[in-house]
């Protein structure tokens, strides 16, 4: 239970009555998950290896229909990282306000986890990373261009501790993973798909649409395609043994807690059991995985809002993390909540609402029971008819079905917008309206084609398009049909040519095929990998002609044995950040 940090070691020798101290040097004391008395003790050795010693990770992204992943270089044991982590502690608001008290709490992982969740974002304290979700990243690096934490932490120090531009949720989570693993606290990244950002603390997320089907920015609430946070492993002496184990920390600046942008530690067991009255920030994390969604139509001229539908099973799906010792995805949804739609899950939701005092309070913004029970006359969905790839036209089918035994006339207003992964609309791509009459019980299919030339200039680096159809049924209620579509970048392949041995050169080839009928310009390949090369290698790749294959070769001289990971990132004028990684056995 000693305070972590830098210690000075000296020895005192006494001879014939006079004593003289000699300084032997300094050492840094860390948390020790291998020691059974430590707050961070983790009995499983393989988990200690993964969550403290492993310098490579996989982060999951995309959306619930289309999970993708990319490698990340945590690099917690490289060069200057430990010094930078210690200086983060000395730059926190807590240290600046009261150094002695702050240092005396540095034996407590829950204290440090909370302080560091604030220090990783730039809000309040000139922390490490500045967030930007606008889709425009001028004046910095786009969040999707980073491949590791080392460059970010080094840049922060080199600039005299000015926030590094720019990050989004996975960047904050990855940097926090690096810092906590470096200090000896077992930590991993967690991705939650369809993640709620409940700004007003009512465990409900409201989304508003206008009559044309445009997603309106009327509510501070939002549903992100995915959100990445951290779990760290330590005991909760403040709450009791049943709340020990994995604790949620979130360094993404979403809502203030205690007056600053920090979040956690929230006990994962407390979230699952609906114990939202426990420290810290449990209601916010509970809402991220459990909130109910309300979709409203909003009439700007009258200010009237009409509930289109509500769903209690949308939020918190496919909660994912990397497997221990393997490069696979593990689903941990069941550790956050009971099975969706089960009575137990609904009971926990009611328990949480009750603890927050939401059950008894009249909420004027809540839908009425009549609104919730109303039944639509038609149903609809978007089907994908063709490849979902950047550079190809996007073919969709809007399927509408008449659920009634009399004919229905439907007016459909459709929009397509490019968005960032938080589903924030950035550029309008298309706007259409069509009308159709459906015979009783009839299903019709309306083909929709969005050309590459239409969306090419509008796409953000997230490659995400949100299509919305607002269907107005004559004499009935409105039906909202929506789909978030992620377009895949072309693939990139890595080949290690020969056996990798310590201090011996080995050739690596990176192969990329241009799927376009035009030449790709400004091609750059970025390569990094702990113990395989020092720093980041940047290679200018010659222009790649239409449909041609490009091959780039470079040499590595590995300097450590073991399983190492090489990460590559390819960008050009038509694509940003095509990533891949390769395990290299040295």
Coordinates of C-alpha atoms in Angstrom, one line a residue:
X1 CA 0.0 0.0 0.0
X2 CA 3.0 2.3 -0.5
X3 CA 2.6 5.4 -2.7
X4 CA 3.8 4.8 -6.3
X5 CA 6.3 7.1 -8.0
X6 CA 10.0 8.0 -7.9
X7 CA 12.0 7.2 -4.7
X8 CA 15.5 8.0 -3.8
X9 CA 17.7 5.3 -2.2
X10 CA 20.6 6.1 0.0
X11 CA 22.8 4.1 2.4
X12 CA 24.1 5.3 5.7
X13 CA 27.5 4.1 6.9
X14 CA 28.7 4.7 10.4
X15 CA 32.4 4.3 11.3
X16 CA 34.1 5.5 14.5
X17 CA 31.1 7.5 15.5
X18 CA 30.7 9.6 12.3
X19 CA 28.0 8.7 9.7
X20 CA 27.9 9.7 6.1
X21 CA 25.0 9.1 3.7
X22 CA 25.7 8.0 0.1
X23 CA 23.0 8.3 -2.6
X24 CA 22.8 5.0 -4.5
X25 CA 20.3 6.2 -7.0
X26 CA 16.6 6.4 -7.7
X27 CA 13.9 3.9 -8.5
X28 CA 10.2 4.0 -9.5
X29 CA 7.7 2.0 -7.5
X30 CA 4.7 0.7 -9.4
X31 CA 1.5 -1.2 -8.6
X32 CA 2.0 -4.9 -8.5
X33 CA -0.8 -7.1 -9.9
X34 CA 1.3 -10.3 -9.1
X35 CA 1.3 -9.5 -5.4
X36 CA -1.7 -10.8 -3.4
X37 CA -1.7 -7.9 -1.0
X38 CA -1.9 -5.3 -3.7
X39 CA -5.2 -3.5 -4.5
X40 CA -4.6 -4.4 -8.2
X41 CA -3.9 -8.1 -7.5
X42 CA -5.0 -10.3 -10.4
X43 CA -4.8 -14.0 -9.6
X44 CA -4.8 -15.1 -13.3
X45 CA -1.2 -14.9 -14.6
X46 CA -2.2 -15.0 -18.3
X47 CA -4.4 -12.0 -17.6
X48 CA -1.5 -10.1 -15.9
X49 CA 0.5 -10.8 -19.1
X50 CA -2.2 -9.4 -21.4
X51 CA -3.5 -6.5 -19.3
X52 CA -0.1 -5.2 -17.9
X53 CA 2.8 -6.5 -20.1
X54 CA 1.2 -6.7 -23.6
X55 CA 2.2 -3.6 -25.6
X56 CA -0.1 -4.4 -28.6
X57 CA -3.9 -4.2 -28.6
X58 CA -6.9 -4.5 -30.9
X59 CA -9.7 -1.9 -30.8
X60 CA -13.1 -2.7 -32.2
X61 CA -15.1 -0.1 -34.1
X62 CA -17.7 0.2 -36.9
X63 CA -21.4 -0.4 -36.0
X64 CA -23.5 -3.2 -34.7
X65 CA -24.2 -4.5 -38.2
X66 CA -20.6 -4.3 -39.2
X67 CA -17.9 -4.7 -36.5
X68 CA -14.4 -3.9 -37.7
X69 CA -11.1 -3.7 -35.8
X70 CA -7.6 -2.2 -36.0
X71 CA -4.4 -2.7 -34.2
X72 CA -2.9 -0.3 -31.7
X73 CA 0.6 0.1 -30.3
X74 CA 0.2 0.9 -26.6
X75 CA 4.0 0.9 -26.1
X76 CA 3.9 1.4 -22.4
X77 CA 7.5 0.2 -21.8
X78 CA 9.1 2.3 -24.6
X79 CA 11.7 5.0 -24.1
X80 CA 10.4 8.0 -22.1
X81 CA 6.9 6.8 -21.5
X82 CA 7.2 6.1 -17.8
X83 CA 8.6 9.6 -17.2
X84 CA 5.8 11.1 -19.2
X85 CA 3.2 9.1 -17.2
X86 CA 4.7 10.4 -13.9
X87 CA 4.7 14.0 -15.2
X88 CA 1.0 13.6 -16.0
X89 CA 0.3 13.0 -12.3
X90 CA 2.3 16.1 -11.4
X91 CA 0.3 18.2 -13.9
X92 CA -3.1 17.2 -12.7
X93 CA -5.5 19.8 -11.1
X94 CA -5.4 17.8 -7.9
X95 CA -1.6 18.0 -7.6
X96 CA -1.6 21.7 -8.6
X97 CA -4.2 22.5 -5.9
X98 CA -2.7 20.4 -3.1
X99 CA 0.5 18.5 -3.9
X100 CA 0.9 16.8 -0.5
X101 CA -2.6 15.4 -0.3
X102 CA -2.4 14.3 -4.0
X103 CA 0.8 12.4 -3.5
X104 CA -0.5 10.8 -0.3
X105 CA -3.3 9.3 -2.4
X106 CA -1.1 7.8 -5.0
X107 CA -1.3 4.3 -3.4
X108 CA -5.0 4.1 -4.4
X109 CA -5.8 2.9 -7.9
X110 CA -9.3 4.3 -7.8
X111 CA -7.9 7.7 -7.1
X112 CA -5.3 7.6 -9.8
X113 CA -7.7 6.1 -12.4
X114 CA -10.1 9.0 -11.8
X115 CA -7.3 11.6 -11.9
X116 CA -5.8 10.1 -15.1
X117 CA -9.2 9.9 -16.8
X118 CA -9.3 13.7 -16.5
X119 CA -5.6 14.2 -17.5
X120 CA -5.9 12.2 -20.8
X121 CA -8.3 14.7 -22.2
X122 CA -7.3 18.4 -22.7
X123 CA -10.5 19.8 -21.1
X124 CA -9.9 21.7 -17.7
X125 CA -6.3 20.8 -17.2
X126 CA -4.3 21.1 -20.5
X127 CA -4.2 17.3 -20.6
X128 CA -2.8 15.1 -23.3
X129 CA -5.4 14.9 -26.2
X130 CA -7.8 17.5 -27.6
X131 CA -11.1 16.0 -28.8
X132 CA -12.6 16.9 -32.2
X133 CA -15.8 15.4 -33.6
X134 CA -16.5 18.0 -36.4
X135 CA -15.2 16.0 -39.4
X136 CA -12.7 18.8 -40.1
X137 CA -9.3 18.2 -38.5
X138 CA -7.2 21.1 -39.9
X139 CA -4.4 22.3 -37.6
X140 CA -3.8 18.7 -36.3
X141 CA -3.8 15.0 -37.2
X142 CA -7.1 13.3 -37.9
X143 CA -8.1 11.0 -35.0
X144 CA -8.1 8.0 -37.3
X145 CA -4.5 8.5 -38.4
X146 CA -2.8 7.5 -35.1
X147 CA -1.6 4.0 -34.8
X148 CA -0.1 4.1 -31.3
X149 CA 0.0 6.0 -28.0
X150 CA 3.8 6.6 -28.0
X151 CA 3.7 9.3 -30.7
X152 CA 0.9 11.2 -28.9
X153 CA 2.6 11.1 -25.4
X154 CA 6.0 12.1 -26.9
X155 CA 4.4 15.0 -28.9
X156 CA 2.6 16.2 -25.7
X157 CA 5.9 16.3 -23.8
X158 CA 7.9 17.8 -26.8
X159 CA 5.5 20.7 -27.2
X160 CA 5.9 21.7 -23.6
X161 CA 2.7 19.8 -22.6
X162 CA 0.3 21.4 -25.1
X163 CA -2.7 19.2 -25.9
X164 CA -2.1 17.0 -29.0
X165 CA -4.6 17.6 -31.8
X166 CA -6.9 15.5 -32.3
X167 CA -8.5 12.6 -30.6
X168 CA -11.8 10.7 -30.5
X169 CA -13.0 8.1 -28.0
X170 CA -10.6 5.2 -29.0
X171 CA -7.6 7.6 -28.8
X172 CA -8.5 8.7 -25.3
X173 CA -9.1 5.1 -24.2
X174 CA -5.9 3.8 -25.9
X175 CA -3.7 6.5 -24.2
X176 CA -5.3 5.8 -20.8
X177 CA -4.6 2.0 -21.4
X178 CA -0.9 2.9 -22.0
X179 CA -0.6 5.1 -18.9
X180 CA -2.4 2.7 -16.5
X181 CA -0.5 -0.4 -17.8
X182 CA 2.7 1.5 -17.5
X183 CA 2.0 2.2 -13.8
X184 CA 1.1 -1.5 -13.2
X185 CA -2.7 -1.3 -13.2
X186 CA -4.3 -4.1 -15.3
X187 CA -6.3 -2.3 -18.0
X188 CA -8.1 -3.0 -21.3
X189 CA -10.2 -1.2 -23.9
X190 CA -13.9 -1.9 -24.2
X191 CA -16.1 -1.0 -27.2
X192 CA -19.8 -0.6 -26.8
X193 CA -21.9 -0.6 -30.0
X194 CA -25.0 1.7 -30.1
X195 CA -23.7 3.6 -27.1
X196 CA -26.0 6.2 -25.5
X197 CA -24.8 9.6 -24.4
X198 CA -27.5 10.5 -21.9
X199 CA -26.8 14.2 -21.2
X200 CA -29.7 14.9 -18.9
X201 CA -29.5 11.8 -16.6
X202 CA -33.0 10.4 -17.2
X203 CA -31.8 7.1 -18.7
X204 CA -33.6 8.0 -21.9
X205 CA -32.2 9.2 -25.2
X206 CA -34.3 11.4 -27.4
X207 CA -33.7 11.8 -31.1
X208 CA -35.5 14.3 -33.3
X209 CA -36.3 14.3 -37.0
X210 CA -38.0 16.9 -39.2
X211 CA -40.6 16.1 -41.8
X212 CA -38.0 15.7 -44.5
X213 CA -36.3 13.0 -42.4
X214 CA -33.3 15.1 -41.4
X215 CA -31.8 14.1 -38.1
X216 CA -32.0 17.3 -36.0
X217 CA -29.5 18.5 -33.5
X218 CA -32.2 19.4 -30.9
X219 CA -31.2 17.2 -28.1
X220 CA -27.9 17.0 -26.1
X221 CA -28.6 13.2 -26.0
X222 CA -27.1 11.1 -28.8
X223 CA -26.6 7.4 -29.8
X224 CA -23.0 6.7 -31.0
X225 CA -22.4 3.9 -33.5
X226 CA -19.7 2.8 -31.0
X227 CA -17.9 4.2 -28.0
X228 CA -14.6 3.0 -26.5
X229 CA -13.8 3.3 -22.8
X230 CA -11.5 1.4 -20.3
X231 CA -11.8 -1.2 -17.7
X232 CA -9.2 -1.4 -15.0
X233 CA -8.9 -4.2 -12.4
X234 CA -8.7 -3.3 -8.7
X235 CA -10.5 -3.8 -5.4
X236 CA -13.2 -1.4 -4.1
X237 CA -12.6 -1.1 -0.3
X238 CA -15.0 1.9 -0.4
X239 CA -17.9 -0.2 -1.7
X240 CA -17.2 -3.8 -0.5
X241 CA -15.9 -7.0 -2.1
X242 CA -18.8 -7.7 -4.4
X243 CA -18.0 -4.5 -6.3
X244 CA -14.3 -5.3 -6.8
X245 CA -12.8 -6.5 -10.1
X246 CA -13.3 -4.6 -13.4
X247 CA -14.0 -0.9 -13.0
X248 CA -15.1 1.4 -15.9
X249 CA -13.0 4.5 -16.6
X250 CA -13.7 6.8 -19.5
X251 CA -11.3 9.6 -20.5
X252 CA -13.5 10.9 -23.4
X253 CA -14.8 14.3 -22.4
X254 CA -18.6 13.8 -22.6
X255 CA -20.1 15.1 -19.3
X256 CA -18.6 16.8 -16.3
X257 CA -18.3 14.8 -13.0
X258 CA -17.4 16.8 -9.9
X259 CA -17.0 19.9 -12.0
X260 CA -14.5 18.5 -14.5
X261 CA -14.4 16.1 -17.4
X262 CA -13.6 12.8 -15.8
X263 CA -15.5 9.5 -15.5
X264 CA -15.2 6.6 -13.2
X265 CA -14.2 4.3 -11.7
X266 CA -17.7 2.8 -11.9
X267 CA -17.9 -0.8 -10.7
X268 CA -19.0 -3.1 -13.6
X269 CA -20.9 -5.3 -11.1
X270 CA -22.7 -2.2 -9.9
X271 CA -23.8 -1.4 -13.5
X272 CA -25.0 -4.9 -14.0
X273 CA -27.1 -4.9 -10.8
X274 CA -28.5 -1.4 -11.3
X275 CA -26.7 0.0 -8.2
X276 CA -26.4 3.5 -9.8
X277 CA -26.2 5.3 -6.5
X278 CA -22.6 4.1 -5.9
X279 CA -19.4 6.0 -6.7
X280 CA -18.4 7.1 -9.4
X281 CA -20.6 8.1 -12.3
X282 CA -22.6 4.9 -12.4
X283 CA -25.8 6.6 -13.9
X284 CA -23.9 7.8 -16.9
X285 CA -22.2 4.4 -17.6
X286 CA -25.5 2.6 -16.9
X287 CA -27.3 4.7 -19.5
X288 CA -24.5 4.1 -22.1
X289 CA -25.4 0.4 -22.1
X290 CA -29.0 0.5 -21.1
X291 CA -30.9 3.7 -21.9
X292 CA -34.3 3.6 -23.7
X293 CA -34.6 5.4 -27.0
X294 CA -37.3 7.7 -28.1
X295 CA -37.6 8.8 -31.7
X296 CA -39.6 12.0 -32.2
X297 CA -40.9 14.0 -35.2
X298 CA -40.4 17.7 -34.6
X299 CA -42.4 20.4 -36.3
X300 CA -40.2 23.6 -36.2
X301 CA -43.0 26.1 -36.9
X302 CA -45.4 24.9 -34.2
X303 CA -42.8 23.4 -31.8
X304 CA -45.0 20.2 -31.7
X305 CA -43.3 16.9 -31.2
X306 CA -44.8 13.5 -32.0
X307 CA -43.4 10.2 -30.8
X308 CA -42.8 7.9 -33.8
X309 CA -41.5 4.9 -31.8
X310 CA -39.5 3.9 -28.7
X311 CA -37.2 1.0 -28.2
X312 CA -35.7 -0.5 -25.1
X313 CA -33.4 -3.0 -26.8
X314 CA -31.3 -0.7 -29.1
X315 CA -28.6 0.5 -26.7
X316 CA -25.5 -1.4 -25.6
X317 CA -24.9 -4.2 -28.0
X318 CA -21.9 -6.5 -28.8
X319 CA -19.8 -5.0 -26.0
X320 CA -16.3 -6.1 -27.1
X321 CA -12.7 -6.5 -26.0
X322 CA -9.6 -8.3 -27.2
X323 CA -9.1 -11.9 -26.1
X324 CA -6.4 -12.8 -23.6
X325 CA -3.3 -14.0 -25.5
X326 CA -5.1 -14.1 -28.9
X327 CA -6.0 -11.5 -31.6
X328 CA -9.8 -12.3 -31.3
X329 CA -12.9 -10.5 -30.2
X330 CA -14.6 -11.5 -27.0
X331 CA -18.2 -10.4 -26.2
X332 CA -18.7 -9.1 -22.6
X333 CA -22.2 -7.7 -23.0
X334 CA -23.5 -10.2 -20.4
X335 CA -21.1 -8.7 -17.8
X336 CA -22.8 -5.3 -18.2
X337 CA -26.4 -6.4 -18.2
X338 CA -28.8 -9.3 -18.0
X339 CA -30.1 -10.7 -21.2
X340 CA -31.9 -8.0 -23.3
X341 CA -35.6 -8.3 -23.1
X342 CA -35.6 -10.6 -20.0
X343 CA -37.7 -9.8 -17.0
X344 CA -34.5 -9.5 -14.9
X345 CA -33.1 -6.9 -17.3
X346 CA -36.3 -4.8 -17.1
X347 CA -36.4 -5.2 -13.3
X348 CA -32.8 -3.8 -13.0
X349 CA -33.7 -0.9 -15.3
X350 CA -36.7 -0.1 -13.1
X351 CA -34.5 -0.4 -10.0
X352 CA -32.0 2.1 -11.5
X353 CA -34.7 4.5 -12.4
X354 CA -36.1 4.3 -8.8
X355 CA -32.7 4.8 -7.3
X356 CA -32.3 8.0 -9.4
X357 CA -35.8 9.2 -8.3
X358 CA -37.1 9.0 -11.9
X359 CA -40.0 6.6 -11.1
X360 CA -42.1 9.0 -9.1
X361 CA -41.3 12.2 -10.8
X362 CA -43.7 13.5 -13.5
X363 CA -41.6 14.1 -16.6
X364 CA -43.3 16.4 -19.1
X365 CA -40.9 15.4 -21.9
X366 CA -41.7 11.7 -21.5
X367 CA -44.1 10.0 -24.0
X368 CA -47.6 9.1 -22.8
X369 CA -48.6 5.5 -22.5
X370 CA -51.0 6.1 -25.5
X371 CA -48.1 7.3 -27.6
X372 CA -46.0 4.3 -26.6
X373 CA -48.8 1.8 -27.4
X374 CA -49.8 3.2 -30.8
X375 CA -49.3 0.7 -33.7
X376 CA -48.0 1.8 -37.1
X377 CA -49.9 0.8 -40.3
X378 CA -46.7 0.0 -42.2
X379 CA -43.2 -1.3 -41.5
X380 CA -40.1 -0.5 -43.3
X381 CA -36.4 -1.4 -43.6
X382 CA -33.4 -0.6 -45.7
X383 CA -31.7 -3.6 -47.4
X384 CA -28.3 -3.5 -48.9
X385 CA -28.1 -4.7 -52.5
X386 CA -24.4 -4.6 -53.6
X387 CA -21.0 -4.0 -52.2
X388 CA -20.4 -1.5 -49.3
X389 CA -17.0 -0.2 -50.5
X390 CA -15.5 3.2 -50.8
X391 CA -15.3 4.0 -54.6
X392 CA -18.3 1.9 -55.5
X393 CA -21.9 3.1 -56.0
X394 CA -24.1 2.4 -53.0
X395 CA -27.2 0.3 -53.9
X396 CA -30.0 0.1 -51.3
X397 CA -33.6 -1.1 -51.3
X398 CA -36.3 0.5 -49.2
X399 CA -38.7 -2.3 -48.3
X400 CA -42.2 -1.1 -47.2
X401 CA -44.9 -3.5 -46.0
X402 CA -48.6 -2.7 -45.5
X403 CA -49.6 -4.4 -42.2
X404 CA -53.3 -3.6 -42.6
X405 CA -56.1 -5.1 -44.6
X406 CA -56.9 -1.9 -46.4
X407 CA -54.9 0.1 -49.0
X408 CA -52.5 2.7 -47.6
X409 CA -50.9 5.7 -49.4
X410 CA -47.4 6.6 -48.1
X411 CA -45.3 9.7 -48.8
X412 CA -41.6 9.0 -48.2
X413 CA -39.1 11.7 -47.5
X414 CA -35.6 10.3 -47.8
X415 CA -32.2 11.8 -46.8
X416 CA -28.7 10.6 -46.9
X417 CA -25.9 12.3 -44.9
X418 CA -22.3 11.6 -44.2
X419 CA -21.7 11.4 -40.5
X420 CA -18.9 10.9 -38.0
X421 CA -19.1 7.7 -35.8
X422 CA -21.1 9.6 -33.2
X423 CA -23.9 9.8 -35.8
X424 CA -23.5 13.6 -36.0
X425 CA -24.5 14.6 -39.6
X426 CA -21.7 16.4 -41.5
X427 CA -22.7 16.8 -45.2
X428 CA -25.9 16.2 -47.0
X429 CA -25.5 13.7 -49.8
X430 CA -29.0 13.3 -51.1
X431 CA -32.6 14.3 -50.6
X432 CA -35.6 12.6 -52.3
X433 CA -39.3 12.1 -51.9
X434 CA -41.6 9.5 -53.4
X435 CA -45.2 8.5 -52.9
X436 CA -46.7 5.0 -53.3
X437 CA -50.0 3.2 -52.6
X438 CA -49.7 -0.2 -51.0
X439 CA -52.5 -2.8 -51.5
X440 CA -53.6 -4.7 -48.3
X441 CA -50.7 -6.6 -46.9
X442 CA -48.6 -5.7 -49.9
X443 CA -44.8 -5.4 -49.7
X444 CA -43.0 -3.1 -52.2
X445 CA -39.3 -2.5 -52.8
X446 CA -38.0 0.9 -53.8
X447 CA -34.5 0.8 -55.2
X448 CA -32.1 3.6 -54.1
X449 CA -28.8 4.2 -55.7
X450 CA -26.2 6.7 -54.4
X451 CA -23.3 7.2 -56.9
X452 CA -19.7 7.4 -55.7
X453 CA -19.5 10.8 -57.5
X454 CA -22.3 12.0 -55.2
X455 CA -20.7 10.9 -51.9
X456 CA -17.0 11.1 -52.7
X457 CA -16.5 14.7 -51.6
X458 CA -18.9 14.4 -48.6
X459 CA -17.5 11.4 -46.8
X460 CA -15.6 11.8 -43.5
X461 CA -12.7 9.6 -42.5
X462 CA -15.3 7.4 -40.7
X463 CA -16.7 6.3 -44.1
X464 CA -20.2 6.4 -42.6
X465 CA -23.5 7.3 -44.3
X466 CA -26.8 7.6 -42.5
X467 CA -29.9 7.0 -44.7
X468 CA -33.3 8.0 -43.3
X469 CA -36.8 7.6 -44.7
X470 CA -39.6 9.3 -42.9
X471 CA -42.8 7.7 -44.1
X472 CA -46.0 9.6 -43.7
X473 CA -49.0 7.3 -43.9
X474 CA -52.2 9.1 -44.9
X475 CA -54.4 9.1 -41.8
X476 CA -51.9 7.1 -39.7
X477 CA -48.7 7.6 -37.7
X478 CA -45.3 8.4 -39.1
X479 CA -42.8 5.6 -39.5
X480 CA -39.1 6.2 -39.3
X481 CA -36.8 3.9 -41.2
X482 CA -33.1 4.3 -40.7
X483 CA -29.8 2.7 -41.4
X484 CA -26.2 3.6 -40.7
X485 CA -23.9 2.3 -43.4
X486 CA -20.2 1.8 -43.1
X487 CA -18.2 1.6 -46.3
X488 CA -15.1 -0.5 -46.3
X489 CA -11.7 0.7 -47.5
X490 CA -9.8 -1.6 -49.9
X491 CA -7.5 -4.1 -48.1
X492 CA -3.8 -3.9 -47.7
X493 CA -1.6 -6.9 -47.3
X494 CA 1.7 -7.3 -45.3
X495 CA 4.2 -10.1 -46.1
X496 CA 7.4 -10.7 -44.0
X497 CA 9.9 -12.1 -46.5
X498 CA 12.1 -14.6 -44.6
X499 CA 12.7 -15.3 -40.9
X500 CA 12.9 -12.5 -38.4
X501 CA 15.9 -12.7 -36.1
X502 CA 17.4 -10.3 -33.6
X503 CA 19.9 -7.8 -35.1
X504 CA 19.4 -9.4 -38.6
X505 CA 17.8 -7.5 -41.5
X506 CA 14.5 -8.9 -42.7
X507 CA 12.5 -7.6 -45.7
X508 CA 8.8 -6.6 -45.5
X509 CA 6.5 -6.1 -48.4
X510 CA 3.3 -4.1 -48.3
X511 CA 0.9 -4.7 -51.2
X512 CA -2.1 -2.6 -52.2
X513 CA -4.3 -2.8 -55.2
X514 CA -6.0 0.3 -56.5
X515 CA -9.7 -0.5 -57.0
X516 CA -10.4 2.8 -58.9
X517 CA -10.4 3.6 -62.5
X518 CA -8.3 6.7 -61.7
X519 CA -4.7 7.1 -60.5
X520 CA -4.1 7.4 -56.7
X521 CA -1.8 10.3 -55.8
X522 CA -0.1 11.5 -52.5
X523 CA 0.3 7.9 -51.3
X524 CA 2.0 7.6 -47.9
X525 CA 2.8 4.5 -45.9
X526 CA 3.3 4.7 -42.1
X527 CA 4.9 1.8 -40.2
X528 CA 5.4 1.2 -36.5
X529 CA 6.1 -1.7 -34.2
X530 CA 7.7 -2.1 -30.8
X531 CA 11.1 -3.9 -30.8
X532 CA 10.9 -4.2 -34.7
X533 CA 11.9 -0.6 -35.5
X534 CA 12.6 2.6 -33.6
X535 CA 10.0 5.4 -34.0
X536 CA 7.7 5.6 -37.0
X537 CA 8.8 4.9 -40.5
X538 CA 7.1 7.1 -43.2
X539 CA 7.5 6.1 -46.8
X540 CA 6.3 8.1 -49.8
X541 CA 4.8 5.7 -52.3
X542 CA 4.8 6.5 -56.0
X543 CA 1.3 7.2 -57.6
X544 CA -0.7 4.0 -58.2
X545 CA -2.3 3.7 -61.6
X546 CA -5.9 2.6 -62.1
X547 CA -6.5 -1.1 -61.1
X548 CA -2.7 -1.5 -60.6
X549 CA -1.0 -3.3 -57.8
X550 CA 1.5 -1.3 -55.7
X551 CA 4.3 -3.0 -53.8
X552 CA 6.4 -1.2 -51.2
X553 CA 9.4 -2.9 -49.6
X554 CA 11.4 -1.9 -46.5
X555 CA 13.8 -3.5 -44.1
X556 CA 13.5 -4.2 -40.4
X557 CA 16.2 -5.0 -37.8
X558 CA 14.3 -6.5 -34.8
X559 CA 16.0 -5.9 -31.4
X560 CA 14.0 -8.2 -29.1
X561 CA 12.8 -11.8 -29.4
X562 CA 9.1 -12.8 -29.0
X563 CA 5.8 -12.2 -30.7
X564 CA 5.9 -8.6 -32.0
X565 CA 3.3 -6.7 -34.0
X566 CA 4.0 -4.6 -37.1
X567 CA 1.3 -1.9 -37.8
X568 CA 0.9 -0.2 -41.2
X569 CA -1.3 2.7 -42.2
X570 CA -1.8 3.7 -45.9
X571 CA -3.3 7.0 -47.1
X572 CA -3.7 8.7 -50.4
X573 CA -5.9 11.4 -52.0
X574 CA -8.9 9.1 -52.3
X575 CA -8.7 7.2 -48.9
X576 CA -7.5 7.9 -45.5
X577 CA -6.0 5.5 -43.0
X578 CA -6.2 2.0 -44.5
X579 CA -4.8 -0.1 -41.6
X580 CA -3.5 -3.6 -41.0
X581 CA -1.2 -5.4 -38.7
X582 CA 1.0 -8.5 -38.8
X583 CA 2.3 -10.6 -36.0
X584 CA 6.0 -11.2 -36.4
X585 CA 7.7 -14.0 -34.5
X586 CA 11.2 -12.8 -33.8

